[in-house]
Amino acid sequence: MHINNMASCSNRENVEEISDNNYMSSSVKKSKLKPNDDYVEMEDDDVTPLFQQGDFQNYGNTKVESNGDIMYNECNGFSNGNGSYSMESSMNGGHKLLLSNANGGKFYGGNMSLWTKTQQLPQEALKQIQTTYQTYGNHFPIEVRHYFAQWIEEKPWSQLDENNPQHEIYANQLLEELIQNIGTKAAELPTNDEFFILKLKLEEIASNFKNLYSSAPLQLVKVVKACLSVEEKLVDQVENPAPAMDNGEMGFSSEVNRQIQTEIECIQQRTQMAESDLKQLQNKQELFIVQYQNQLKVNSQLQQLNQQPNTQNRIETERKLRKQKEDIEKQLISKAEELLSLRLTLASKHQETFCMLDELQKKIVDGELIQWKRKQQLAGNGVPFDSQLLETLQQWCEALAEMIWKNRQQVLQVEILRQRLPIDVPPGRQDLLPELNQKITGLLSSLVTSTFIVETQPPQVLKKEARFTATVRLLVGGKLNIQMTPPQVKATIISEHQAQGLLRNDTKAKNETSGEILNNAGTMEFHQAKRELSITFRNMSLKRIKRADRKGCEAVTEEKFCILFQSDFQIGNGELMFQVWTLSLPVVVTVHGNQECNALATVLWDNQFAEPGRTPFKVPENVPWISMADLLSCKFQSMTGKGLTRDNISYLASKVFGGKPNDDYSQHVISWSQFNKDTLPSRNFTFWEWFYAIMKITREHLKSQWIDNSILGFVSKIQAQDMLLTKPSGTFLLRFSDSETGGITIAWVAEDTNKTGERTVWNLAPYGTKDFAIRSLSDRIKDLPSLVNLYPDIPKQQAFGKYYSAMPDKTNQTNEGYIKTQLIATIPIATPVPMSLDNPQSPPSFYGPPESPASSVYSAQVVTPRPYPDVASMDALDDLDMDALNTFPGATDYGTDDIDNINVNQLLYNAAPST
């Protein structure tokens, strides 16, 4: 359906519907509309769009054209009564096209045309449509897309191959038909002020199409297909949105991806059109040169005539030649002006393309690539990281490199044409060409140097003489054919001070080193399947390290280095030479395993709190606690499989700041000293050393139970006591030790043997890595009948049964006839315990071996500890080594501030062997 509605919104008594013959309709319909009518109804086949009359009351004098389901308001643009979006072409000369931003859902009818759906896109998508049509300018103005939407969408553009010369005949037919439709449309428009600009615009478009496409009609096919493709993609993205990512930090947002891809396609089309313009310029210049040669021939003939006798024939011939010379000169002047105009226009287009390339490169390299590097750095702290992001980045960078290279080649070709036929730029006109080559070459240089990256980082805690690996990639290497002469890459280790010198463009810094790395050089390889130009150093080893003079109390584990990767290569058959380098993330060099904990603290702090554009490798001394909490939780999750809860974070904050777990720490600030230099109160280790040891033992021995939430972990002794006293006897929980690093203790509630009718909470001495190397935590819990239910009320068989070790075989004998033994854990405290189904035995009434082997689930050897010292009174505690006491199985997890909570004399008396 295509109907032209001419109406005055200030006088709306009559609405005249005029058929547009150019748009497939051949009938003329007229209808009357009274001011009190609610709707204007236009029917055609099975589509009945309804427009509320009140929607147009503020539009002034209006011509409404319906194309399919599209309404176009000549004065104010497209509208559906729900708002509009301006989309002004640079070719409009003041005439605006306003695309509707429809309010949700479908518009009119069920079979909408592509152009109808395009007008209903969200604002961001409409901006991309606007950018697309502004890019094509004269080659395909948006006015043509609008007024001839149905004709355009009915033609088989997708079946035409713009690279197939055999399709040129049909493309020429489409071109002629389109030019004829444009001319007819322009002729039908009235010549009054309202349509005067549009009429001139359409006439100009028809003339431009003749000039642009008469010799290359397939270019029109190419441009139309590109525009329709952009529309189809955007419409499809709206109609079939991709599911949102759960973690936005892991990948590029779909909006960023769409914007960059649209800009790439837009610049690619501009580059192709510039190539077409360049060929046209070259053809016209060649024709000019041919005509100029003709003028030289005429001049030569005139010179020869001057040497001949002055006859009537000579005079007539000379007159004709001079007339011919005059005509040729006029044509040459006209063509020279045309050539100059084409050159200046092409230079202007290249300038615009350069600006677009520059903005796109900033978005990709200075934006997305920098974000990727930041994500790679945070991945060292355990933040999830999608390695496939680099593949998308490479595609973008390769597209950039290809477009920059093509535009640079075009500029060079224009320079060659100018050298062959110099034409002076008139006064007042800026000659853009001389600086364009320099600008585009600079853009290419920046892209190449920025895309030389460390794909796989070396270990950030780097142990001397240990083998390590790293991978370096050049993202644009394959597109620029650098693999034809594969470049060498060298790796060296440099200090923080030397890295700072590199960023100051200190030429000497590239040759400085702070150590010696073995196997540190190699040749980049091109992987054809993945189209990657990269090198993997698989067997590097740090043989020697030279440390700087330390400042104040700075430890060796706080000194930062990095690996410098350097390479030289050329592109374009030696036309351009590049020296590139890149730095790894900071590394801390250790010489012994016991330095790993503090070295990792330095690395984590640097990874988490490094600021963009910093001086290597400066980090703040104080950071918000909430940022530190994120770091601790991410690292704990990456090492153990489950992060920290809000209660866990609150407990850790109380550990650092000395408050209560339920206090508000959101505004607190933690310093580097509090994190890993100052020891905790009444302890000989720092907060990080304590936390690191917990991560280590959890990862190595307690991972499954931690993930299952069987380990409460981060809870104080007082909190554990309060929680357990509300539960039945035999209830227990697991918490990390406060007094020891890398220890986990079991707290349980039982009857107090000293006070009838009262209950108390007991704590086992912390288990460590060495203990779990002998017997697992789950098996130890199984061994202890005093432990019945895991807090709050989970039977221990249900919580830990799946982790129990397999039962020994029935024979319990080895091939040599020996009987196997099994270690079990016991509690050297007489506490009445209720019967447990998974431990069907009588509670032990004293510390010692079971009365008979049958009293255990299976035969086991009981390991009896060495006897305690005979302590008769509290005074003897002064001579008692408390650390040594902790080595006994019966020791408890108490600090000096908790010693009043228990009768030590009674405990030691009960634990001492009977004589």
PDB file of N, CA, C and O in Angstrom, residues 765-787:
ATOM      1  N   ALA A 765      42.264 -29.483  69.862  1.00  0.00           N
ATOM      2  CA  ALA A 765      43.458 -28.805  69.353  1.00  0.00           C
ATOM      3  C   ALA A 765      43.380 -28.753  67.835  1.00  0.00           C
ATOM      4  O   ALA A 765      42.911 -29.695  67.194  1.00  0.00           O
ATOM      5  N   PRO A 766      43.809 -27.647  67.227  1.00  0.00           N
ATOM      6  CA  PRO A 766      43.674 -27.493  65.768  1.00  0.00           C
ATOM      7  C   PRO A 766      44.406 -28.587  64.997  1.00  0.00           C
ATOM      8  O   PRO A 766      45.512 -28.993  65.366  1.00  0.00           O
ATOM      9  N   TYR A 767      43.748 -29.071  63.948  1.00  0.00           N
ATOM     10  CA  TYR A 767      44.384 -29.984  63.000  1.00  0.00           C
ATOM     11  C   TYR A 767      45.067 -29.165  61.915  1.00  0.00           C
ATOM     12  O   TYR A 767      44.542 -28.147  61.470  1.00  0.00           O
ATOM     13  N   GLY A 768      46.215 -29.642  61.465  1.00  0.00           N
ATOM     14  CA  GLY A 768      46.945 -28.983  60.392  1.00  0.00           C
ATOM     15  C   GLY A 768      47.211 -29.914  59.229  1.00  0.00           C
ATOM     16  O   GLY A 768      46.717 -31.049  59.186  1.00  0.00           O
ATOM     17  N   THR A 769      47.982 -29.432  58.281  1.00  0.00           N
ATOM     18  CA  THR A 769      48.278 -30.211  57.072  1.00  0.00           C
ATOM     19  C   THR A 769      48.913 -31.552  57.406  1.00  0.00           C
ATOM     20  O   THR A 769      48.564 -32.583  56.796  1.00  0.00           O
ATOM     21  N   LYS A 770      49.825 -31.559  58.364  1.00  0.00           N
ATOM     22  CA  LYS A 770      50.489 -32.818  58.713  1.00  0.00           C
ATOM     23  C   LYS A 770      49.504 -33.821  59.273  1.00  0.00           C
ATOM     24  O   LYS A 770      49.620 -35.031  59.020  1.00  0.00           O
ATOM     25  N   ASP A 771      48.522 -33.336  60.047  1.00  0.00           N
ATOM     26  CA  ASP A 771      47.514 -34.250  60.599  1.00  0.00           C
ATOM     27  C   ASP A 771      46.685 -34.886  59.492  1.00  0.00           C
ATOM     28  O   ASP A 771      46.398 -36.090  59.524  1.00  0.00           O
ATOM     29  N   PHE A 772      46.302 -34.092  58.520  1.00  0.00           N
ATOM     30  CA  PHE A 772      45.454 -34.625  57.454  1.00  0.00           C
ATOM     31  C   PHE A 772      46.233 -35.507  56.486  1.00  0.00           C
ATOM     32  O   PHE A 772      45.635 -36.265  55.720  1.00  0.00           O
ATOM     33  N   ALA A 773      47.538 -35.395  56.491  1.00  0.00           N
ATOM     34  CA  ALA A 773      48.345 -36.328  55.704  1.00  0.00           C
ATOM     35  C   ALA A 773      48.289 -37.723  56.306  1.00  0.00           C
ATOM     36  O   ALA A 773      48.524 -38.723  55.607  1.00  0.00           O
ATOM     37  N   ILE A 774      47.984 -37.799  57.611  1.00  0.00           N
ATOM     38  CA  ILE A 774      47.885 -39.094  58.296  1.00  0.00           C
ATOM     39  C   ILE A 774      46.459 -39.633  58.225  1.00  0.00           C
ATOM     40  O   ILE A 774      46.234 -40.794  57.888  1.00  0.00           O
ATOM     41  N   ARG A 775      45.486 -38.775  58.513  1.00  0.00           N
ATOM     42  CA  ARG A 775      44.081 -39.197  58.515  1.00  0.00           C
ATOM     43  C   ARG A 775      43.224 -37.986  58.195  1.00  0.00           C
ATOM     44  O   ARG A 775      43.419 -36.898  58.727  1.00  0.00           O
ATOM     45  N   SER A 776      42.252 -38.166  57.327  1.00  0.00           N
ATOM     46  CA  SER A 776      41.454 -37.044  56.840  1.00  0.00           C
ATOM     47  C   SER A 776      40.543 -36.503  57.921  1.00  0.00           C
ATOM     48  O   SER A 776      40.269 -37.172  58.939  1.00  0.00           O
ATOM     49  N   LEU A 777      40.048 -35.292  57.717  1.00  0.00           N
ATOM     50  CA  LEU A 777      39.149 -34.661  58.668  1.00  0.00           C
ATOM     51  C   LEU A 777      37.869 -35.479  58.827  1.00  0.00           C
ATOM     52  O   LEU A 777      37.391 -35.711  59.951  1.00  0.00           O
ATOM     53  N   SER A 778      37.309 -35.931  57.712  1.00  0.00           N
ATOM     54  CA  SER A 778      36.048 -36.679  57.790  1.00  0.00           C
ATOM     55  C   SER A 778      36.216 -37.966  58.573  1.00  0.00           C
ATOM     56  O   SER A 778      35.345 -38.345  59.383  1.00  0.00           O
ATOM     57  N   ASP A 779      37.332 -38.657  58.366  1.00  0.00           N
ATOM     58  CA  ASP A 779      37.567 -39.899  59.124  1.00  0.00           C
ATOM     59  C   ASP A 779      37.764 -39.604  60.606  1.00  0.00           C
ATOM     60  O   ASP A 779      37.337 -40.383  61.467  1.00  0.00           O
ATOM     61  N   ARG A 780      38.399 -38.500  60.936  1.00  0.00           N
ATOM     62  CA  ARG A 780      38.587 -38.137  62.336  1.00  0.00           C
ATOM     63  C   ARG A 780      37.246 -37.834  62.990  1.00  0.00           C
ATOM     64  O   ARG A 780      37.011 -38.190  64.159  1.00  0.00           O
ATOM     65  N   ILE A 781      36.372 -37.158  62.254  1.00  0.00           N
ATOM     66  CA  ILE A 781      35.028 -36.895  62.794  1.00  0.00           C
ATOM     67  C   ILE A 781      34.270 -38.199  62.991  1.00  0.00           C
ATOM     68  O   ILE A 781      33.556 -38.390  63.994  1.00  0.00           O
ATOM     69  N   LYS A 782      34.439 -39.123  62.075  1.00  0.00           N
ATOM     70  CA  LYS A 782      33.794 -40.438  62.198  1.00  0.00           C
ATOM     71  C   LYS A 782      34.280 -41.168  63.444  1.00  0.00           C
ATOM     72  O   LYS A 782      33.501 -41.844  64.135  1.00  0.00           O
ATOM     73  N   ASP A 783      35.571 -41.017  63.757  1.00  0.00           N
ATOM     74  CA  ASP A 783      36.153 -41.732  64.889  1.00  0.00           C
ATOM     75  C   ASP A 783      35.607 -41.267  66.235  1.00  0.00           C
ATOM     76  O   ASP A 783      35.622 -42.025  67.205  1.00  0.00           O
ATOM     77  N   LEU A 784      35.142 -40.033  66.312  1.00  0.00           N
ATOM     78  CA  LEU A 784      34.807 -39.435  67.601  1.00  0.00           C
ATOM     79  C   LEU A 784      33.321 -39.571  67.891  1.00  0.00           C
ATOM     80  O   LEU A 784      32.491 -38.900  67.275  1.00  0.00           O
ATOM     81  N   PRO A 785      32.965 -40.451  68.825  1.00  0.00           N
ATOM     82  CA  PRO A 785      31.538 -40.662  69.134  1.00  0.00           C
ATOM     83  C   PRO A 785      30.891 -39.451  69.796  1.00  0.00           C
ATOM     84  O   PRO A 785      29.665 -39.335  69.811  1.00  0.00           O
ATOM     85  N   SER A 786      31.713 -38.563  70.363  1.00  0.00           N
ATOM     86  CA  SER A 786      31.136 -37.381  71.008  1.00  0.00           C
ATOM     87  C   SER A 786      30.486 -36.444  69.996  1.00  0.00           C
ATOM     88  O   SER A 786      29.641 -35.620  70.356  1.00  0.00           O
ATOM     89  N   LEU A 787      30.888 -36.559  68.747  1.00  0.00           N
ATOM     90  CA  LEU A 787      30.376 -35.690  67.691  1.00  0.00           C
ATOM     91  C   LEU A 787      29.200 -36.378  67.018  1.00  0.00           C
ATOM     92  O   LEU A 787      29.356 -37.415  66.368  1.00  0.00           O
TER      93      LEU A 787
END
